[in-house]
C-alpha atoms as an extended CHARMM CRD file, in Angstrom:
* protein
*
       201  EXT
         1         1  MET       CA            -89.8570000000     -113.5240000000      -37.1550000000  PROA      1               0.0000000000
         2         2  LEU       CA            -88.4650000000     -112.8020000000      -40.6000000000  PROA      2               0.0000000000
         3         3  THR       CA            -88.6790000000     -109.2710000000      -41.9880000000  PROA      3               0.0000000000
         4         4  ILE       CA            -87.9990000000     -108.2290000000      -45.5530000000  PROA      4               0.0000000000
         5         5  HSD       CA            -86.6630000000     -104.7010000000      -46.1040000000  PROA      5               0.0000000000
         6         6  ALA       CA            -87.1540000000     -103.4540000000      -49.6640000000  PROA      6               0.0000000000
         7         7  ASP       CA            -86.2000000000     -100.2540000000      -51.4580000000  PROA      7               0.0000000000
         8         8  SER       CA            -87.7340000000      -98.3100000000      -54.3420000000  PROA      8               0.0000000000
         9         9  ARG       CA            -85.6250000000     -100.2350000000      -56.8680000000  PROA      9               0.0000000000
        10        10  GLY       CA            -87.0400000000     -103.5860000000      -55.8030000000  PROA      10              0.0000000000
        11        11  ARG       CA            -83.8500000000     -104.6870000000      -54.0700000000  PROA      11              0.0000000000
        12        12  ALA       CA            -84.4270000000     -106.3970000000      -50.7490000000  PROA      12              0.0000000000
        13        13  LEU       CA            -82.8750000000     -108.0220000000      -47.7030000000  PROA      13              0.0000000000
        14        14  ALA       CA            -84.5130000000     -110.7090000000      -45.5910000000  PROA      14              0.0000000000
        15        15  VAL       CA            -83.6020000000     -110.3640000000      -41.9150000000  PROA      15              0.0000000000
        16        16  ARG       CA            -83.9760000000     -113.0430000000      -39.2610000000  PROA      16              0.0000000000
        17        17  GLY       CA            -82.8290000000     -111.8980000000      -35.8410000000  PROA      17              0.0000000000
        18        18  ALA       CA            -79.4010000000     -110.2930000000      -36.1710000000  PROA      18              0.0000000000
        19        19  TRP       CA            -78.5490000000     -111.9150000000      -39.5180000000  PROA      19              0.0000000000
        20        20  ILE       CA            -79.2650000000     -111.5880000000      -43.2150000000  PROA      20              0.0000000000
        21        21  ALA       CA            -81.3310000000     -114.5780000000      -44.3450000000  PROA      21              0.0000000000
        22        22  GLY       CA            -81.3380000000     -113.5750000000      -47.9840000000  PROA      22              0.0000000000
        23        23  ALA       CA            -80.4530000000     -110.8200000000      -50.4420000000  PROA      23              0.0000000000
        24        24  ALA       CA            -82.3950000000     -110.7760000000      -53.6970000000  PROA      24              0.0000000000
        25        25  PRO       CA            -85.0840000000     -108.9210000000      -55.6400000000  PROA      25              0.0000000000
        26        26  LEU       CA            -88.1830000000     -108.2770000000      -53.5260000000  PROA      26              0.0000000000
        27        27  ASP       CA            -90.4480000000     -110.5820000000      -55.5360000000  PROA      27              0.0000000000
        28        28  ASP       CA            -88.0290000000     -113.4870000000      -55.1110000000  PROA      28              0.0000000000
        29        29  LEU       CA            -87.7770000000     -113.0280000000      -51.3460000000  PROA      29              0.0000000000
        30        30  VAL       CA            -91.5480000000     -112.6870000000      -50.9300000000  PROA      30              0.0000000000
        31        31  ALA       CA            -92.0430000000     -115.8740000000      -52.9340000000  PROA      31              0.0000000000
        32        32  ALA       CA            -89.4870000000     -117.6890000000      -50.7810000000  PROA      32              0.0000000000
        33        33  HSD       CA            -90.8860000000     -116.2980000000      -47.5030000000  PROA      33              0.0000000000
        34        34  PRO       CA            -94.6170000000     -115.6540000000      -48.0170000000  PROA      34              0.0000000000
        35        35  ALA       CA            -95.2770000000     -115.2130000000      -44.2800000000  PROA      35              0.0000000000
        36        36  ALA       CA            -92.5770000000     -112.5770000000      -43.7870000000  PROA      36              0.0000000000
        37        37  ARG       CA            -93.3580000000     -109.0120000000      -42.8110000000  PROA      37              0.0000000000
        38        38  VAL       CA            -92.3720000000     -106.5630000000      -45.5640000000  PROA      38              0.0000000000
        39        39  ARG       CA            -91.0590000000     -103.0540000000      -44.9110000000  PROA      39              0.0000000000
        40        40  ARG       CA            -90.9600000000     -100.8950000000      -48.0230000000  PROA      40              0.0000000000
        41        41  TRP       CA            -88.6250000000      -97.9080000000      -47.8270000000  PROA      41              0.0000000000
        42        42  PRO       CA            -88.2950000000      -94.9230000000      -50.1440000000  PROA      42              0.0000000000
        43        43  GLY       CA            -84.9090000000      -94.6820000000      -51.8290000000  PROA      43              0.0000000000
        44        44  ILE       CA            -82.0330000000      -97.1540000000      -51.8930000000  PROA      44              0.0000000000
        45        45  LEU       CA            -80.7770000000      -99.9380000000      -49.6530000000  PROA      45              0.0000000000
        46        46  THR       CA            -77.0430000000      -99.7580000000      -48.9330000000  PROA      46              0.0000000000
        47        47  PRO       CA            -74.6410000000     -101.6570000000      -46.6420000000  PROA      47              0.0000000000
        48        48  GLY       CA            -74.3740000000      -98.4750000000      -44.5540000000  PROA      48              0.0000000000
        49        49  LEU       CA            -71.5000000000      -96.0580000000      -44.0850000000  PROA      49              0.0000000000
        50        50  VAL       CA            -68.2310000000      -96.1880000000      -42.1490000000  PROA      50              0.0000000000
        51        51  ASN       CA            -67.4430000000      -92.8870000000      -40.4230000000  PROA      51              0.0000000000
        52        52  PRO       CA            -63.6370000000      -92.4550000000      -40.4680000000  PROA      52              0.0000000000
        53        53  HSD       CA            -63.5690000000      -89.9400000000      -37.5740000000  PROA      53              0.0000000000
        54        54  GLY       CA            -64.9880000000      -91.9590000000      -34.6830000000  PROA      54              0.0000000000
        55        55  THR       CA            -62.3150000000      -90.8770000000      -32.2150000000  PROA      55              0.0000000000
        56        56  GLU       CA            -62.6190000000      -87.1930000000      -33.0920000000  PROA      56              0.0000000000
        57        57  LEU       CA            -66.4220000000      -87.1800000000      -32.9790000000  PROA      57              0.0000000000
        58        58  LEU       CA            -66.8210000000      -89.1970000000      -29.7820000000  PROA      58              0.0000000000
        59        59  GLU       CA            -63.7650000000      -88.2940000000      -27.6700000000  PROA      59              0.0000000000
        60        60  GLY       CA            -62.8000000000      -84.9940000000      -29.2550000000  PROA      60              0.0000000000
        61        61  ALA       CA            -66.2160000000      -83.3520000000      -29.4020000000  PROA      61              0.0000000000
        62        62  TYR       CA            -69.1160000000      -82.7560000000      -27.0190000000  PROA      62              0.0000000000
        63        63  HSD       CA            -72.6190000000      -83.2220000000      -28.4380000000  PROA      63              0.0000000000
        64        64  PRO       CA            -74.9950000000      -80.9530000000      -26.4960000000  PROA      64              0.0000000000
        65        65  ASP       CA            -78.2790000000      -82.1850000000      -25.1280000000  PROA      65              0.0000000000
        66        66  PRO       CA            -81.2050000000      -80.3630000000      -26.7970000000  PROA      66              0.0000000000
        67        67  ARG       CA            -81.9410000000      -78.8600000000      -23.3690000000  PROA      67              0.0000000000
        68        68  GLU       CA            -78.4690000000      -77.2660000000      -23.4730000000  PROA      68              0.0000000000
        69        69  ALA       CA            -79.0320000000      -75.6440000000      -26.8580000000  PROA      69              0.0000000000
        70        70  GLY       CA            -79.7130000000      -72.1930000000      -25.4230000000  PROA      70              0.0000000000
        71        71  GLU       CA            -76.3580000000      -72.2020000000      -23.6540000000  PROA      71              0.0000000000
        72        72  LEU       CA            -74.1830000000      -74.3890000000      -25.8670000000  PROA      72              0.0000000000
        73        73  GLY       CA            -75.8600000000      -74.3930000000      -29.2780000000  PROA      73              0.0000000000
        74        74  THR       CA            -76.7490000000      -77.5280000000      -31.2080000000  PROA      74              0.0000000000
        75        75  GLY       CA            -73.5040000000      -78.4410000000      -32.9850000000  PROA      75              0.0000000000
        76        76  PRO       CA            -70.5790000000      -80.4240000000      -31.5610000000  PROA      76              0.0000000000
        77        77  LEU       CA            -68.2370000000      -78.4450000000      -29.3060000000  PROA      77              0.0000000000
        78        78  THR       CA            -64.5130000000      -78.7780000000      -29.9520000000  PROA      78              0.0000000000
        79        79  GLY       CA            -61.2880000000      -76.9000000000      -29.2150000000  PROA      79              0.0000000000
        80        80  ALA       CA            -61.5010000000      -73.9990000000      -26.7690000000  PROA      80              0.0000000000
        81        81  ALA       CA            -65.2690000000      -74.4030000000      -26.2840000000  PROA      81              0.0000000000
        82        82  LEU       CA            -64.7960000000      -78.0400000000      -25.2690000000  PROA      82              0.0000000000
        83        83  ALA       CA            -61.8960000000      -77.1690000000      -22.9590000000  PROA      83              0.0000000000
        84        84  ALA       CA            -64.0020000000      -74.5010000000      -21.2550000000  PROA      84              0.0000000000
        85        85  LEU       CA            -66.8550000000      -76.9300000000      -20.7360000000  PROA      85              0.0000000000
        86        86  ALA       CA            -64.5580000000      -79.6150000000      -19.2600000000  PROA      86              0.0000000000
        87        87  PRO       CA            -67.1490000000      -82.4200000000      -19.2400000000  PROA      87              0.0000000000
        88        88  ASP       CA            -66.9880000000      -84.9960000000      -16.4710000000  PROA      88              0.0000000000
        89        89  GLU       CA            -67.2330000000      -88.7230000000      -17.1920000000  PROA      89              0.0000000000
        90        90  ALA       CA            -71.0320000000      -88.7710000000      -16.9910000000  PROA      90              0.0000000000
        91        91  ARG       CA            -71.3360000000      -85.9370000000      -19.5110000000  PROA      91              0.0000000000
        92        92  TRP       CA            -68.8620000000      -87.6480000000      -21.8220000000  PROA      92              0.0000000000
        93        93  GLY       CA            -71.0020000000      -90.7840000000      -21.7760000000  PROA      93              0.0000000000
        94        94  ALA       CA            -74.1960000000      -88.8510000000      -22.4990000000  PROA      94              0.0000000000
        95        95  SER       CA            -72.4420000000      -86.8990000000      -25.2500000000  PROA      95              0.0000000000
        96        96  ALA       CA            -71.1910000000      -90.1120000000      -26.8610000000  PROA      96              0.0000000000
        97        97  ARG       CA            -74.6940000000      -91.6140000000      -26.8190000000  PROA      97              0.0000000000
        98        98  ARG       CA            -76.0620000000      -88.5400000000      -28.5680000000  PROA      98              0.0000000000
        99        99  GLY       CA            -73.1480000000      -88.5160000000      -30.9980000000  PROA      99              0.0000000000
       100       100  VAL       CA            -73.7400000000      -92.1540000000      -31.9310000000  PROA      100             0.0000000000
       101       101  GLN       CA            -77.4700000000      -91.5150000000      -32.4050000000  PROA      101             0.0000000000
       102       102  ARG       CA            -76.6350000000      -88.6350000000      -34.7530000000  PROA      102             0.0000000000
       103       103  MET       CA            -74.2640000000      -90.9060000000      -36.6740000000  PROA      103             0.0000000000
       104       104  LEU       CA            -77.0040000000      -93.5140000000      -36.9870000000  PROA      104             0.0000000000
       105       105  ALA       CA            -79.2400000000      -90.7830000000      -38.4130000000  PROA      105             0.0000000000
       106       106  HSD       CA            -76.6390000000      -90.4330000000      -41.1760000000  PROA      106             0.0000000000
       107       107  GLY       CA            -76.6410000000      -94.1320000000      -42.0590000000  PROA      107             0.0000000000
       108       108  THR       CA            -73.4470000000      -94.9950000000      -40.1790000000  PROA      108             0.0000000000
       109       109  VAL       CA            -73.1260000000      -98.6620000000      -39.2280000000  PROA      109             0.0000000000
       110       110  ALA       CA            -69.4240000000      -98.6270000000      -38.2980000000  PROA      110             0.0000000000
       111       111  VAL       CA            -66.9390000000      -96.1020000000      -36.9250000000  PROA      111             0.0000000000
       112       112  ALA       CA            -63.1690000000      -96.0510000000      -37.3460000000  PROA      112             0.0000000000
       113       113  CYS       CA            -61.3970000000      -95.3410000000      -34.0580000000  PROA      113             0.0000000000
       114       114  GLU       CA            -58.0370000000      -95.4680000000      -32.4260000000  PROA      114             0.0000000000
       115       115  GLU       CA            -58.1020000000      -96.9960000000      -28.9520000000  PROA      115             0.0000000000
       116       116  LEU       CA            -60.7480000000      -95.0600000000      -27.0300000000  PROA      116             0.0000000000
       117       117  ARG       CA            -59.4590000000      -93.7500000000      -23.6990000000  PROA      117             0.0000000000
       118       118  ARG       CA            -62.7030000000      -92.9020000000      -21.9330000000  PROA      118             0.0000000000
       119       119  ARG       CA            -64.6610000000      -95.7990000000      -20.4820000000  PROA      119             0.0000000000
       120       120  ALA       CA            -67.9360000000      -93.8690000000      -20.6730000000  PROA      120             0.0000000000
       121       121  VAL       CA            -67.4250000000      -93.4000000000      -24.4110000000  PROA      121             0.0000000000
       122       122  ARG       CA            -66.4940000000      -97.0590000000      -24.9410000000  PROA      122             0.0000000000
       123       123  ASP       CA            -69.5760000000      -98.1780000000      -23.0070000000  PROA      123             0.0000000000
       124       124  ALA       CA            -71.8860000000      -95.8430000000      -24.9270000000  PROA      124             0.0000000000
       125       125  LEU       CA            -70.5560000000      -97.0880000000      -28.2450000000  PROA      125             0.0000000000
       126       126  ALA       CA            -70.8380000000     -100.7390000000      -27.2090000000  PROA      126             0.0000000000
       127       127  ARG       CA            -74.4540000000     -100.3010000000      -26.1280000000  PROA      127             0.0000000000
       128       128  SER       CA            -75.4670000000      -98.3910000000      -29.2460000000  PROA      128             0.0000000000
       129       129  GLY       CA            -74.3230000000     -101.0720000000      -31.6460000000  PROA      129             0.0000000000
       130       130  PRO       CA            -72.1970000000      -99.6510000000      -34.5110000000  PROA      130             0.0000000000
       131       131  ALA       CA            -69.1940000000     -101.8000000000      -35.3190000000  PROA      131             0.0000000000
       132       132  VAL       CA            -65.7890000000     -100.3970000000      -34.3790000000  PROA      132             0.0000000000
       133       133  VAL       CA            -63.0970000000     -100.5270000000      -37.0460000000  PROA      133             0.0000000000
       134       134  GLY       CA            -59.5350000000     -100.1010000000      -35.8420000000  PROA      134             0.0000000000
       135       135  ARG       CA            -57.2880000000      -97.4760000000      -37.3600000000  PROA      135             0.0000000000
       136       136  LEU       CA            -53.7450000000      -96.1700000000      -36.9540000000  PROA      136             0.0000000000
       137       137  GLY       CA            -53.3400000000      -92.4200000000      -36.6190000000  PROA      137             0.0000000000
       138       138  ARG       CA            -55.6780000000      -89.6230000000      -37.4980000000  PROA      138             0.0000000000
       139       139  PRO       CA            -57.1620000000      -89.5810000000      -40.9920000000  PROA      139             0.0000000000
       140       140  GLY       CA            -57.2100000000      -86.4170000000      -43.0300000000  PROA      140             0.0000000000
       141       141  GLY       CA            -60.3410000000      -84.5140000000      -43.8200000000  PROA      141             0.0000000000
       142       142  VAL       CA            -62.7290000000      -82.7010000000      -41.5010000000  PROA      142             0.0000000000
       143       143  PRO       CA            -64.6410000000      -84.7020000000      -38.8620000000  PROA      143             0.0000000000
       144       144  SER       CA            -68.3370000000      -84.6900000000      -39.7190000000  PROA      144             0.0000000000
       145       145  LEU       CA            -71.4080000000      -86.6960000000      -38.8220000000  PROA      145             0.0000000000
       146       146  ASP       CA            -71.9570000000      -86.9370000000      -42.5880000000  PROA      146             0.0000000000
       147       147  PRO       CA            -69.1160000000      -88.9530000000      -44.1580000000  PROA      147             0.0000000000
       148       148  TYR       CA            -69.8490000000      -87.2450000000      -47.4770000000  PROA      148             0.0000000000
       149       149  ALA       CA            -68.9030000000      -83.8930000000      -45.9120000000  PROA      149             0.0000000000
       150       150  CYS       CA            -65.5320000000      -84.8890000000      -44.4450000000  PROA      150             0.0000000000
       151       151  GLY       CA            -63.4780000000      -84.5010000000      -47.6280000000  PROA      151             0.0000000000
       152       152  LEU       CA            -62.3380000000      -88.1350000000      -47.8280000000  PROA      152             0.0000000000
       153       153  PRO       CA            -63.4460000000      -90.9730000000      -50.1130000000  PROA      153             0.0000000000
       154       154  VAL       CA            -66.6460000000      -92.4050000000      -48.6720000000  PROA      154             0.0000000000
       155       155  GLU       CA            -66.3930000000      -95.9610000000      -47.3630000000  PROA      155             0.0000000000
       156       156  PHE       CA            -69.3220000000      -98.3450000000      -47.1920000000  PROA      156             0.0000000000
       157       157  ALA       CA            -69.5260000000     -101.4300000000      -45.0170000000  PROA      157             0.0000000000
       158       158  PRO       CA            -69.0960000000     -104.7640000000      -46.8600000000  PROA      158             0.0000000000
       159       159  PRO       CA            -72.0470000000     -105.7950000000      -49.0730000000  PROA      159             0.0000000000
       160       160  ARG       CA            -74.8200000000     -107.6200000000      -47.2850000000  PROA      160             0.0000000000
       161       161  GLU       CA            -75.3370000000     -111.2570000000      -48.2340000000  PROA      161             0.0000000000
       162       162  GLN       CA            -76.8890000000     -114.3480000000      -46.7300000000  PROA      162             0.0000000000
       163       163  GLY       CA            -75.2580000000     -115.1200000000      -43.3940000000  PROA      163             0.0000000000
       164       164  SER       CA            -73.7690000000     -111.6650000000      -42.8420000000  PROA      164             0.0000000000
       165       165  ALA       CA            -74.6990000000     -109.3800000000      -39.9690000000  PROA      165             0.0000000000
       166       166  ALA       CA            -77.9080000000     -107.4130000000      -40.4940000000  PROA      166             0.0000000000
       167       167  ARG       CA            -76.3370000000     -103.9420000000      -40.6500000000  PROA      167             0.0000000000
       168       168  PHE       CA            -77.4920000000     -101.5960000000      -43.3930000000  PROA      168             0.0000000000
       169       169  ALA       CA            -78.9840000000      -98.1860000000      -44.1140000000  PROA      169             0.0000000000
       170       170  VAL       CA            -81.6090000000      -96.7520000000      -46.4480000000  PROA      170             0.0000000000
       171       171  PHE       CA            -81.2960000000      -93.3310000000      -48.0900000000  PROA      171             0.0000000000
       172       172  ASP       CA            -84.1800000000      -91.4660000000      -49.7140000000  PROA      172             0.0000000000
       173       173  VAL       CA            -82.4620000000      -90.8460000000      -53.0480000000  PROA      173             0.0000000000
       174       174  PRO       CA            -82.9270000000      -92.4790000000      -56.4610000000  PROA      174             0.0000000000
       175       175  ASP       CA            -79.3620000000      -93.8080000000      -56.7990000000  PROA      175             0.0000000000
       176       176  GLU       CA            -75.8030000000      -93.6690000000      -55.4990000000  PROA      176             0.0000000000
       177       177  THR       CA            -74.9530000000      -90.6140000000      -57.5840000000  PROA      177             0.0000000000
       178       178  ALA       CA            -77.7450000000      -88.6540000000      -55.9420000000  PROA      178             0.0000000000
       179       179  LEU       CA            -76.6080000000      -89.9090000000      -52.5420000000  PROA      179             0.0000000000
       180       180  ALA       CA            -73.1290000000      -88.5030000000      -53.1390000000  PROA      180             0.0000000000
       181       181  GLU       CA            -74.6580000000      -85.1700000000      -54.1950000000  PROA      181             0.0000000000
       182       182  ARG       CA            -77.1870000000      -84.8460000000      -51.3660000000  PROA      182             0.0000000000
       183       183  GLY       CA            -75.2550000000      -86.5070000000      -48.5620000000  PROA      183             0.0000000000
       184       184  ALA       CA            -76.0340000000      -88.8730000000      -45.7270000000  PROA      184             0.0000000000
       185       185  ALA       CA            -78.6580000000      -86.6010000000      -44.1370000000  PROA      185             0.0000000000
       186       186  THR       CA            -81.0260000000      -88.2720000000      -46.6200000000  PROA      186             0.0000000000
       187       187  CYS       CA            -80.9810000000      -91.3960000000      -44.4220000000  PROA      187             0.0000000000
       188       188  VAL       CA            -84.4610000000      -92.7050000000      -43.6050000000  PROA      188             0.0000000000
       189       189  ALA       CA            -83.5200000000      -95.8840000000      -41.7260000000  PROA      189             0.0000000000
       190       190  THR       CA            -80.5330000000      -97.6040000000      -40.1460000000  PROA      190             0.0000000000
       191       191  VAL       CA            -80.5400000000     -101.2170000000      -39.0130000000  PROA      191             0.0000000000
       192       192  ILE       CA            -77.9580000000     -102.6850000000      -36.6260000000  PROA      192             0.0000000000
       193       193  GLU       CA            -77.9870000000     -106.3800000000      -35.7080000000  PROA      193             0.0000000000
       194       194  GLY       CA            -81.4620000000     -106.6240000000      -37.1820000000  PROA      194             0.0000000000
       195       195  ARG       CA            -82.8150000000     -103.7920000000      -35.0030000000  PROA      195             0.0000000000
       196       196  LEU       CA            -84.2370000000     -100.6260000000      -36.5110000000  PROA      196             0.0000000000
       197       197  VAL       CA            -82.0900000000      -98.1750000000      -34.5440000000  PROA      197             0.0000000000
       198       198  TYR       CA            -82.9830000000      -95.0810000000      -36.5590000000  PROA      198             0.0000000000
       199       199  ARG       CA            -86.0890000000      -94.1720000000      -38.5270000000  PROA      199             0.0000000000
       200       200  ARG       CA            -86.7010000000      -90.7080000000      -39.8850000000  PROA      200             0.0000000000
       201       201  ARG       CA            -89.9910000000      -89.2500000000      -38.7250000000  PROA      201             0.0000000000
């Protein structure tokens, strides 16, 4: 089934399975695919963000389960707090799954990583769907779930076009300038391989 995702500016992507079937103004895509389902989102369609600190956020931080909030808080644990916790492999895998979900909630469709050492983290990332972009060495900046908060130039995934993978994100802002000001927490939807993997409630 073909689905058309459209933003408040009338820009749209037609998605068939895991691929982009078309990228054009909404009216043009509806005319070309009159039987398609149309999802209208507030804000702007983007190719989605690349988080430059995948290794630090997934192998260098523990993301507490909400049920652990009373003991561990809600933010990622690093440094001495992480060393004191000493997660086993199962906890690392669960942490990575939560970390990836929190990245998806910030419109991340790809993460930059060095070679990941923990199998549980690799498996969690593979199952969750964001693309992995190789990197050499640690980037500067401060690791953050929001790429706009890390202090580095923000990188978007390549533009979506017909035949490219259906990976993109929608942010509830009027334009890219507002997105840079308000940050990636304005994400309302993230799509990976044609699947809606995050939708703000």
